Amino acid sequence: MNRFFKSVILVSSLVVIMMLLLEAWRENLNMDWQRYQRKYKAELFHRAQTKQDRSNAGDYEIKLRQIVLPKLGRTDRCVTCHAAIEDSRMRHMENPLKAHPGDYLDTHDINTVGCTNCHDGQGRAITAEAAHGRGADQFWEQPLLKGPFLESNCVRCHANPLQQTPHYNYGKVLFQQRGCFACHSIGDIGGVKGPALSDIGRASFHTKMPIPQNRERLLNKFDGNVNLAYLDEAVTEPDAQPQETLMKKMDLTEEEETAILVYLKSLSTERRAMDIGVSTAQTAVSTAATPMAFSAKSLSQVSGGSAKGYIVFSRTCVACHTVGSGDRVGPDLKGVTSRRDKEWLKSFIQFPSKKIAEKDPVVMPLLEKYKTPMVDMGLTAEDVEEVIKYLAKPEDVTLASTAEKTGMAGGSAEKTKRETAQADIRKGIALFQGKQRFLHHGSSCIACHNVKNKAVFKGGRLAKELTTAYSRLGEVGISALLKNPPFPLMREAYLEKPLTRDEISALAAFLEQMDKEQRNQQSNHDASKILLLGMAGIIALFGSYFVWGLNRKRRPVNRNIYDRQSRSKKG
């Protein structure tokens, strides 16, 4: 018996040792990614035509590779298996040794954007099953996306609509046309009868999963993506869960269903990368790049006089002040250098709060008149000096347009200008209403402001109505106001959440469009409104006469008295 047990222990030990050796060999020498890289290395030798090519193939190491993206909080090891992703010679190979399709890597730096920012999946994984993360039995929340659903991640970087995202663009339009905002909210916009959808594209499948009867069918339909399976069930079978839902089934074509799913999948509160690693060539496909300093239509070159003073004034002061165009939030500053002492101007422009605290005799009457106190704008002594030089001789500053600077032809410049303006208007509408979040997550404008336009939801009444803001402030004034808010509450709200230049440009373009549409509506419809009101007044006047005439007495009072007396005598 002792010899038997010793034999069993010996054989078991040998089996365990063999299994450990086999697993060590598999993990260290025969992982899938190692086989892929060895195959890629062999392909490099096969395609080598020169001595240098063979030397490069020999230098290729079989090792784990990864892209670390601290700005995006990602580590992508996808390139460990997809070793040839940037090798255009491998376009006809089978995955994972196939070059990336299309020309996306020409405009997207993979070492800055990574892989999972566009494709989802688990970047840290080193096996295909874990990296793709599909299926209800997986523990990954964001499985790999395929086909048109890849478009849903483009909004992480691209704020403006793209020609390459037709399903997303169509889905966004359908969501509004079908009245989904009546019950559902995205950000601060929408109804409360249905659940909020701001983060529905990343909803955990532990709480958002199709019912058992639909699960297998929908998971097969969406290649194991639980989130897409749930979204499809919610759109096509709204009464599946909960059964007492108020939502009615929509009659959608297959194309419309896909478009809405792509749009819903894009809804996420995750911080956008906002053009990190995205070249202007990619953005220019749908909307021309805007290299302006602070506004979509700003003049790109300033010369003569105090050019720096003009730029500082345009970025920090013009929200409240003009030079020769009348009072705004604060007084017109034309000729201010001749009215005020230079040293006083320097002190007040740089530290206005100090003068206000001291109850300066010049400042207090201005504060009483204009109500809004001037705040410290963080200007240096040099900035203040340049601003004063500009205010002394503003006529010496010369402005050159972008077309003159770049040498663009008139037609091309005008076309680019129109395309840029339209893209900015669309983006501005989305930002104003909160349909698109600001990069630094500041509050949407509609929470406090309102514009009178049928295309825009009604906003708050906490702050000034902005329909004609562009007429009052101009583009430069609006841009400067948004960059350095002079109003205490607004300044506090955006102190740690400043708007980007693109966002400021878009909001300025949006307000210009609202102002323009308001003026057009007034000029086109004022005469017809007056005519209709006049006709309504005449009808009301004659109607009242008619009603009064029906009820008036047709015989004199004494006739009634006579008739009563006659009847009493007969009685």
XYZ file of C-alpha atoms in Angstrom:
571
model
C 0.000 0.000 0.000
C 2.848 2.358 0.819
C 4.433 1.729 -2.589
C 1.013 2.295 -4.234
C 0.464 5.650 -2.537
C 4.008 6.708 -3.310
C 3.389 5.880 -6.977
C 0.132 7.848 -7.009
C 1.843 10.846 -5.421
C 4.747 10.635 -7.873
C 2.490 10.367 -10.925
C 0.235 13.197 -9.677
C 3.243 15.408 -9.044
C 4.590 14.727 -12.532
C 1.190 15.534 -14.071
C 0.948 18.797 -12.094
C 4.503 19.745 -13.057
C 3.761 18.985 -16.721
C 0.595 21.116 -16.596
C 2.491 23.991 -14.969
C 5.244 23.738 -17.574
C 2.680 23.693 -20.399
C 0.877 26.733 -18.951
C 4.167 28.565 -18.458
C 5.059 27.804 -22.067
C 1.634 28.995 -23.250
C 1.689 32.208 -21.233
C 5.266 33.118 -22.043
C 5.889 31.681 -25.489
C 2.617 30.744 -27.151
C -0.001 33.407 -26.381
C -2.207 34.468 -29.278
C -0.537 37.852 -29.503
C 2.893 36.212 -29.692
C 1.779 34.040 -32.596
C 0.365 37.107 -34.359
C 3.581 39.051 -33.917
C 5.716 36.117 -35.115
C 3.495 35.875 -38.188
C 3.845 39.625 -38.755
C 7.628 39.349 -38.421
C 7.671 36.533 -40.966
C 5.561 38.705 -43.285
C 8.074 41.529 -42.907
C 10.882 39.197 -43.997
C 8.754 37.939 -46.890
C 8.098 41.502 -48.123
C 11.668 42.718 -47.559
C 13.270 43.910 -50.784
C 16.395 45.617 -49.521
C 19.071 44.940 -46.932
C 17.575 47.690 -44.754
C 14.127 46.037 -44.928
C 15.603 42.725 -43.746
C 17.476 44.507 -40.974
C 14.251 46.209 -39.811
C 12.413 42.872 -39.859
C 15.138 41.301 -37.765
C 14.954 44.129 -35.228
C 11.200 43.659 -34.705
C 10.708 42.426 -31.105
C 8.042 40.001 -29.930
C 6.710 41.777 -26.844
C 3.692 43.384 -25.222
C 2.956 46.822 -26.662
C 0.681 49.536 -25.312
C -0.346 53.166 -25.814
C -0.616 55.161 -22.579
C -3.015 58.115 -22.743
C -2.981 60.004 -19.418
C -5.150 62.853 -20.772
C -7.906 60.381 -21.609
C -7.335 58.042 -18.681
C -6.740 55.085 -21.012
C -4.108 52.426 -21.605
C -4.601 50.602 -24.921
C -2.826 47.293 -25.624
C -4.776 46.672 -28.824
C -1.579 47.176 -30.860
C -0.157 44.052 -29.205
C -2.356 41.898 -31.468
C -3.057 44.477 -34.188
C 0.644 44.829 -34.865
C 0.233 46.019 -38.463
C -2.399 48.658 -37.747
C -0.227 51.466 -39.161
C 1.469 49.428 -41.907
C -0.322 50.361 -45.144
C 1.313 47.387 -46.921
C -0.893 45.035 -44.870
C -4.250 46.287 -46.155
C -5.106 42.914 -47.706
C -4.168 40.771 -44.696
C -6.699 39.147 -42.387
C -7.363 40.584 -38.940
C -5.662 41.148 -36.590
C -2.715 41.673 -38.974
C -4.617 44.047 -41.222
C -3.861 47.746 -41.620
C -6.544 50.137 -40.363
C -9.112 50.684 -43.133
C -9.661 54.101 -44.700
C -7.492 57.134 -44.107
C -8.461 57.775 -40.479
C -4.929 57.286 -39.169
C -3.743 60.013 -41.527
C -5.759 62.526 -39.535
C -5.907 60.835 -36.107
C -2.644 60.287 -34.257
C -3.001 56.807 -32.755
C -0.408 57.614 -30.083
C -2.583 60.498 -28.891
C -6.132 59.265 -29.566
C -5.566 55.552 -29.019
C -7.946 52.764 -30.027
C -10.662 52.430 -27.380
C -11.562 56.113 -27.604
C -13.185 55.271 -30.946
C -13.824 51.521 -30.814
C -14.567 50.938 -27.100
C -13.454 47.532 -25.810
C -11.034 46.863 -22.961
C -7.675 48.407 -23.749
C -5.767 46.687 -20.950
C -6.742 43.155 -22.012
C -4.257 40.870 -23.814
C -6.712 38.267 -25.144
C -9.224 38.835 -27.912
C -12.136 37.551 -25.808
C -11.430 39.930 -22.941
C -10.505 42.879 -25.202
C -13.709 42.638 -27.225
C -15.753 42.048 -24.056
C -18.983 40.971 -25.742
C -21.763 38.927 -24.183
C -23.798 38.881 -20.974
C -21.258 36.554 -19.335
C -18.483 39.137 -19.716
C -17.703 41.686 -17.023
C -16.835 44.585 -19.329
C -19.228 47.539 -19.559
C -18.072 48.839 -22.952
C -17.636 45.978 -25.437
C -16.105 46.542 -28.849
C -18.295 48.469 -31.301
C -18.725 47.533 -34.948
C -20.303 48.947 -38.095
C -22.386 52.139 -37.926
C -22.296 52.137 -34.104
C -18.699 53.335 -34.252
C -20.164 56.740 -35.204
C -21.543 57.137 -31.682
C -18.032 57.714 -30.307
C -17.073 60.444 -32.772
C -18.756 63.061 -30.558
C -16.116 62.401 -27.919
C -13.757 64.543 -29.990
C -15.760 66.181 -32.783
C -18.267 68.737 -31.530
C -19.563 69.602 -35.025
C -21.482 67.217 -37.339
C -19.328 65.151 -39.700
C -20.031 63.798 -43.153
C -18.608 60.474 -41.943
C -21.394 60.045 -39.341
C -24.640 59.901 -41.389
C -26.388 57.501 -38.978
C -25.610 59.688 -35.954
C -26.716 62.862 -37.771
C -29.991 61.266 -38.897
C -30.654 59.764 -35.460
C -30.228 63.131 -33.780
C -32.784 64.684 -36.149
C -35.224 61.788 -35.641
C -34.967 62.077 -31.859
C -36.206 65.663 -32.072
C -38.750 65.104 -34.846
C -40.401 62.198 -33.012
C -40.891 64.396 -29.943
C -38.690 62.334 -27.608
C -37.777 65.475 -25.657
C -41.399 65.712 -24.506
C -40.794 62.861 -22.048
C -37.025 62.347 -21.878
C -34.298 64.772 -20.877
C -30.717 65.089 -22.067
C -28.759 67.289 -19.713
C -30.988 70.171 -18.620
C -33.365 69.884 -21.587
C -36.483 67.747 -21.926
C -39.398 66.295 -19.999
C -39.552 64.234 -16.839
C -42.242 61.671 -17.679
C -39.607 59.205 -18.877
C -36.104 58.411 -17.612
C -33.229 60.820 -18.256
C -31.028 59.759 -21.164
C -27.872 61.798 -20.534
C -25.765 58.683 -19.853
C -27.879 55.960 -21.461
C -25.082 55.071 -23.909
C -22.988 53.807 -20.992
C -25.747 52.323 -18.838
C -24.520 49.348 -16.806
C -25.836 46.062 -18.178
C -26.299 44.864 -14.605
C -29.339 47.150 -14.440
C -30.134 47.701 -18.145
C -30.478 44.336 -19.863
C -33.160 42.902 -22.197
C -35.799 40.691 -20.607
C -35.041 36.921 -20.721
C -37.476 36.311 -23.612
C -35.593 38.790 -25.850
C -32.070 38.368 -24.515
C -30.618 35.667 -26.770
C -32.180 37.079 -29.941
C -31.003 40.633 -29.341
C -27.527 39.632 -28.160
C -27.069 37.667 -31.378
C -28.350 40.637 -33.370
C -25.803 43.021 -31.805
C -22.857 40.637 -31.583
C -23.116 40.285 -27.821
C -23.290 44.021 -27.020
C -25.671 44.144 -24.038
C -26.056 47.923 -24.067
C -27.139 48.018 -27.718
C -29.456 45.055 -27.134
C -31.161 46.926 -24.286
C -31.451 50.141 -26.323
C -33.012 48.252 -29.226
C -35.569 46.632 -26.927
C -36.374 50.016 -25.336
C -37.003 51.593 -28.758
C -38.777 48.749 -30.586
C -40.600 47.118 -27.635
C -41.081 49.897 -25.059
C -43.667 47.900 -23.092
C -41.222 45.042 -22.424
C -39.925 46.746 -19.285
C -41.676 48.258 -17.532
C -44.935 46.859 -18.861
C -46.955 49.851 -17.604
C -44.854 52.315 -19.600
C -46.561 55.301 -21.244
C -44.267 55.065 -24.265
C -45.910 53.857 -27.442
C -44.249 51.672 -30.041
C -42.810 53.746 -32.873
C -43.251 52.727 -36.481
C -39.607 52.822 -37.585
C -37.889 51.546 -40.668
C -34.704 49.529 -40.231
C -32.664 52.577 -41.267
C -34.440 54.832 -38.745
C -34.050 52.266 -35.975
C -30.294 52.011 -36.563
C -29.933 55.808 -36.684
C -31.740 56.320 -33.354
C -29.695 53.549 -31.715
C -26.457 55.173 -32.885
C -27.598 58.510 -31.438
C -28.693 56.971 -28.108
C -25.414 55.077 -27.880
C -23.571 58.409 -28.199
C -25.277 59.886 -25.127
C -22.716 59.897 -22.368
C -21.549 62.236 -19.628
C -17.977 61.137 -20.228
C -15.695 64.123 -20.797
C -15.016 64.743 -24.472
C -11.445 64.692 -25.748
C -12.299 67.757 -27.860
C -9.914 67.464 -30.789
C -7.045 65.866 -28.876
C -4.902 64.406 -31.643
C -7.436 65.255 -34.358
C -5.930 67.246 -37.185
C -7.597 70.241 -38.803
C -7.667 68.284 -42.059
C -10.150 65.845 -40.521
C -12.311 68.610 -39.101
C -12.261 70.491 -42.414
C -14.094 67.650 -44.150
C -17.368 68.952 -42.770
C -16.517 72.368 -41.440
C -13.602 74.639 -42.156
C -11.085 75.099 -39.361
C -11.155 78.486 -37.673
C -7.745 79.774 -36.651
C -9.162 82.981 -35.172
C -8.025 84.202 -31.812
C -11.353 84.503 -30.036
C -14.191 84.497 -32.552
C -15.252 82.711 -35.727
C -15.240 85.981 -37.665
C -12.496 87.831 -35.838
C -9.951 89.751 -37.843
C -6.782 87.724 -37.940
C -4.202 90.480 -38.209
C -3.766 93.753 -36.328
C -1.092 96.328 -37.107
C -0.246 99.972 -36.447
C -0.733 101.943 -33.251
C -0.986 99.770 -30.159
C -1.955 96.479 -31.783
C -1.482 94.665 -28.504
C -3.721 97.171 -26.736
C -6.461 96.543 -29.307
C -6.209 92.784 -28.797
C -6.317 93.073 -24.995
C -9.271 95.469 -25.201
C -11.109 93.167 -27.625
C -10.675 90.164 -25.373
C -11.343 91.673 -21.957
C -13.009 95.097 -22.147
C -15.289 95.155 -25.163
C -18.006 93.140 -23.415
C -18.901 96.263 -21.438
C -17.304 99.179 -23.295
C -17.068 100.605 -26.802
C -14.807 103.241 -28.325
C -17.090 105.673 -30.107
C -20.173 103.457 -30.421
C -22.040 104.597 -27.322
C -22.590 103.223 -23.845
C -22.916 99.494 -23.324
C -22.841 97.877 -19.883
C -20.349 100.590 -18.998
C -19.566 104.013 -20.509
C -18.201 104.712 -23.993
C -14.425 105.150 -23.660
C -13.814 107.435 -26.611
C -11.640 110.330 -25.387
C -11.282 108.849 -21.909
C -7.519 109.514 -21.888
C -8.184 113.234 -22.201
C -10.892 113.225 -19.501
C -9.026 111.194 -16.886
C -5.547 111.352 -15.409
C -3.259 108.630 -16.824
C -2.123 107.350 -13.427
C -5.726 107.153 -12.265
C -6.617 105.175 -15.411
C -3.757 102.736 -14.843
C -4.815 102.115 -11.259
C -8.519 101.783 -12.044
C -8.160 99.528 -15.109
C -5.837 97.111 -13.330
C -7.540 97.067 -9.893
C -11.085 98.498 -10.157
C -12.222 96.660 -7.012
C -9.698 98.655 -4.982
C -11.091 101.975 -6.237
C -14.637 100.841 -5.498
C -13.654 99.775 -1.960
C -12.054 103.192 -1.432
C -15.278 104.881 -2.660
C -13.325 106.888 -5.208
C -15.252 110.129 -6.008
C -14.937 109.492 -9.755
C -16.003 105.850 -9.582
C -19.056 106.163 -7.314
C -21.183 108.333 -9.701
C -20.348 105.913 -12.533
C -21.373 102.958 -10.390
C -24.653 104.664 -9.502
C -25.369 105.325 -13.164
C -24.370 101.993 -14.719
C -25.194 99.754 -11.707
C -22.739 96.952 -12.656
C -19.398 97.175 -10.792
C -16.242 96.623 -12.816
C -14.251 93.562 -11.698
C -10.528 92.836 -11.750
C -9.722 91.262 -15.141
C -6.256 89.979 -14.250
C -4.419 92.428 -16.512
C -0.711 93.043 -16.090
C 0.790 96.530 -15.856
C 2.070 96.099 -19.423
C -1.429 95.136 -20.652
C -2.909 98.228 -19.014
C -0.252 100.463 -20.561
C -1.011 99.076 -24.037
C -4.773 99.481 -23.568
C -4.334 103.131 -22.618
C -2.159 103.671 -25.707
C -4.895 102.157 -27.861
C -7.632 104.264 -26.222
C -5.550 107.406 -26.822
C -5.354 106.784 -30.603
C -7.727 103.995 -31.660
C -7.733 105.261 -35.250
C -4.070 104.238 -35.649
C -4.901 100.536 -35.477
C -5.209 98.786 -38.860
C -7.113 95.531 -39.277
C -6.561 93.013 -42.078
C -9.024 90.267 -42.910
C -8.234 86.567 -42.885
C -8.548 86.355 -46.686
C -5.937 89.086 -47.123
C -3.573 87.372 -44.742
C -3.860 83.885 -46.228
C -4.226 84.936 -49.837
C -7.463 83.009 -50.323
C -9.504 83.746 -53.381
C -12.703 85.658 -52.817
C -15.035 82.807 -53.771
C -13.141 80.247 -51.725
C -12.963 82.547 -48.720
C -16.696 83.265 -48.900
C -17.521 79.570 -49.180
C -15.317 78.713 -46.212
C -16.872 81.568 -44.268
C -20.424 80.341 -44.966
C -19.585 76.738 -44.059
C -17.891 77.812 -40.857
C -20.819 80.052 -39.893
C -23.406 77.301 -40.427
C -21.391 74.793 -38.421
C -20.929 77.311 -35.600
C -24.646 78.115 -35.533
C -25.561 74.434 -35.213
C -23.032 73.937 -32.464
C -24.145 77.143 -30.717
C -27.783 76.014 -30.652
C -26.769 72.693 -29.093
C -24.552 74.360 -26.479
C -27.138 77.024 -25.594
C -29.878 74.438 -25.038
C -27.649 71.974 -23.200
C -27.998 69.273 -25.845
C -24.220 69.335 -26.039
C -22.225 69.795 -22.860
C -19.484 72.375 -22.529
C -16.017 70.865 -22.413
C -15.466 71.939 -18.796
C -19.058 71.059 -17.800
C -20.295 74.596 -17.199
C -24.039 75.218 -16.899
C -25.974 75.495 -20.140
C -27.042 79.029 -21.077
C -30.734 78.138 -21.227
C -30.804 77.587 -17.461
C -30.742 81.371 -16.953
C -31.297 82.977 -20.384
C -33.999 82.868 -23.020
C -34.203 83.698 -26.731
C -37.438 84.249 -28.604
C -37.224 81.729 -31.422
C -39.434 78.767 -32.281
C -36.396 76.595 -33.018
C -35.079 76.979 -29.468
C -36.643 75.735 -26.258
C -37.881 78.379 -23.834
C -35.216 79.202 -21.278
C -34.926 80.659 -17.814
C -35.764 84.148 -16.596
C -32.963 84.547 -14.057
C -30.861 86.656 -16.418
C -31.313 88.965 -19.406
C -33.206 87.876 -22.510
C -30.677 87.436 -25.351
C -32.652 87.599 -28.606
C -31.180 90.979 -29.556
C -27.906 90.644 -27.646
C -25.908 90.660 -30.877
C -27.320 94.075 -31.877
C -26.400 95.495 -28.484
C -22.940 93.981 -28.014
C -21.695 92.867 -31.409
C -19.681 89.745 -31.993
C -16.508 90.996 -30.378
C -18.454 92.146 -27.317
C -20.204 88.800 -26.902
C -16.919 86.920 -27.322
C -15.175 89.049 -24.738
C -18.094 88.810 -22.311
C -18.114 85.016 -22.525
C -14.371 84.809 -22.077
C -14.230 87.154 -19.080
C -17.759 87.512 -17.641
C -18.137 90.909 -15.946
C -21.297 89.936 -14.060
C -20.616 88.522 -10.574
C -22.997 85.532 -10.729
C -21.915 84.525 -14.211
C -18.261 85.003 -13.336
C -18.664 82.771 -10.284
C -20.525 80.091 -12.257
C -17.793 79.772 -14.899
C -14.775 80.589 -12.718
C -13.440 77.013 -12.776
C -15.382 75.966 -15.886
C -14.302 78.424 -18.596
C -15.628 78.192 -22.127
C -13.242 77.228 -24.919
C -12.619 79.438 -27.953
C -14.652 77.106 -30.177
C -17.592 77.240 -27.766
C -17.445 81.044 -27.565
C -17.349 81.311 -31.364
C -20.322 78.977 -31.704
C -22.432 80.869 -29.154
C -21.609 84.204 -30.829
C -22.670 82.814 -34.222
C -25.871 81.422 -32.679
C -26.811 84.763 -31.075
C -26.116 86.572 -34.345
C -28.494 84.206 -36.137
C -31.201 84.649 -33.478
C -30.884 88.437 -33.769
C -31.059 88.295 -37.557
C -34.136 86.062 -37.564
C -35.852 88.323 -35.045
C -35.300 91.387 -37.262
C -36.517 89.529 -40.356
C -39.656 88.397 -38.576
C -40.410 91.927 -37.434
C -39.920 93.491 -40.858
C -41.882 90.785 -42.637
C -44.829 90.483 -40.317
C -45.376 93.840 -38.625
C -47.608 95.198 -41.432
C -49.733 92.066 -41.581
C -50.082 92.053 -37.794
C -51.306 95.669 -37.789
C -53.804 94.887 -40.575
C -55.142 91.852 -38.732
C -55.422 93.763 -35.470
C -57.281 96.580 -37.227
C -59.761 94.197 -38.844
C -60.263 92.406 -35.543
C -60.987 95.744 -33.847
C -63.580 96.737 -36.487
C -65.309 93.353 -36.219
C -65.386 93.620 -32.418
C -66.798 97.184 -32.586
C -69.591 96.337 -35.027
C -70.295 93.120 -33.143
C -70.825 95.004 -29.892
C -73.160 97.488 -31.651
C -75.112 94.594 -33.133
C -75.542 92.830 -29.780
C -76.521 96.102 -28.100
C -79.015 96.799 -30.862
C -80.725 93.440 -30.401
C -81.268 94.064 -26.729
C -82.299 97.739 -26.860
C -85.926 98.724 -26.341
C -87.784 99.301 -29.605
C -90.695 101.267 -28.063
C -90.743 104.181 -25.634
C -91.281 103.582 -21.902
C -94.587 105.499 -21.801
C -96.026 103.049 -24.347
C -95.350 100.195 -21.911
C -97.042 102.124 -19.102
C -100.081 102.800 -21.298
C -100.382 99.106 -22.199
C -100.291 98.050 -18.539
C -102.947 100.560 -17.609
C -105.159 99.363 -20.465
C -104.831 95.758 -19.350
C -105.665 96.656 -15.743
C -108.831 98.531 -16.764
C -110.015 95.572 -18.834
C -109.382 93.325 -15.871
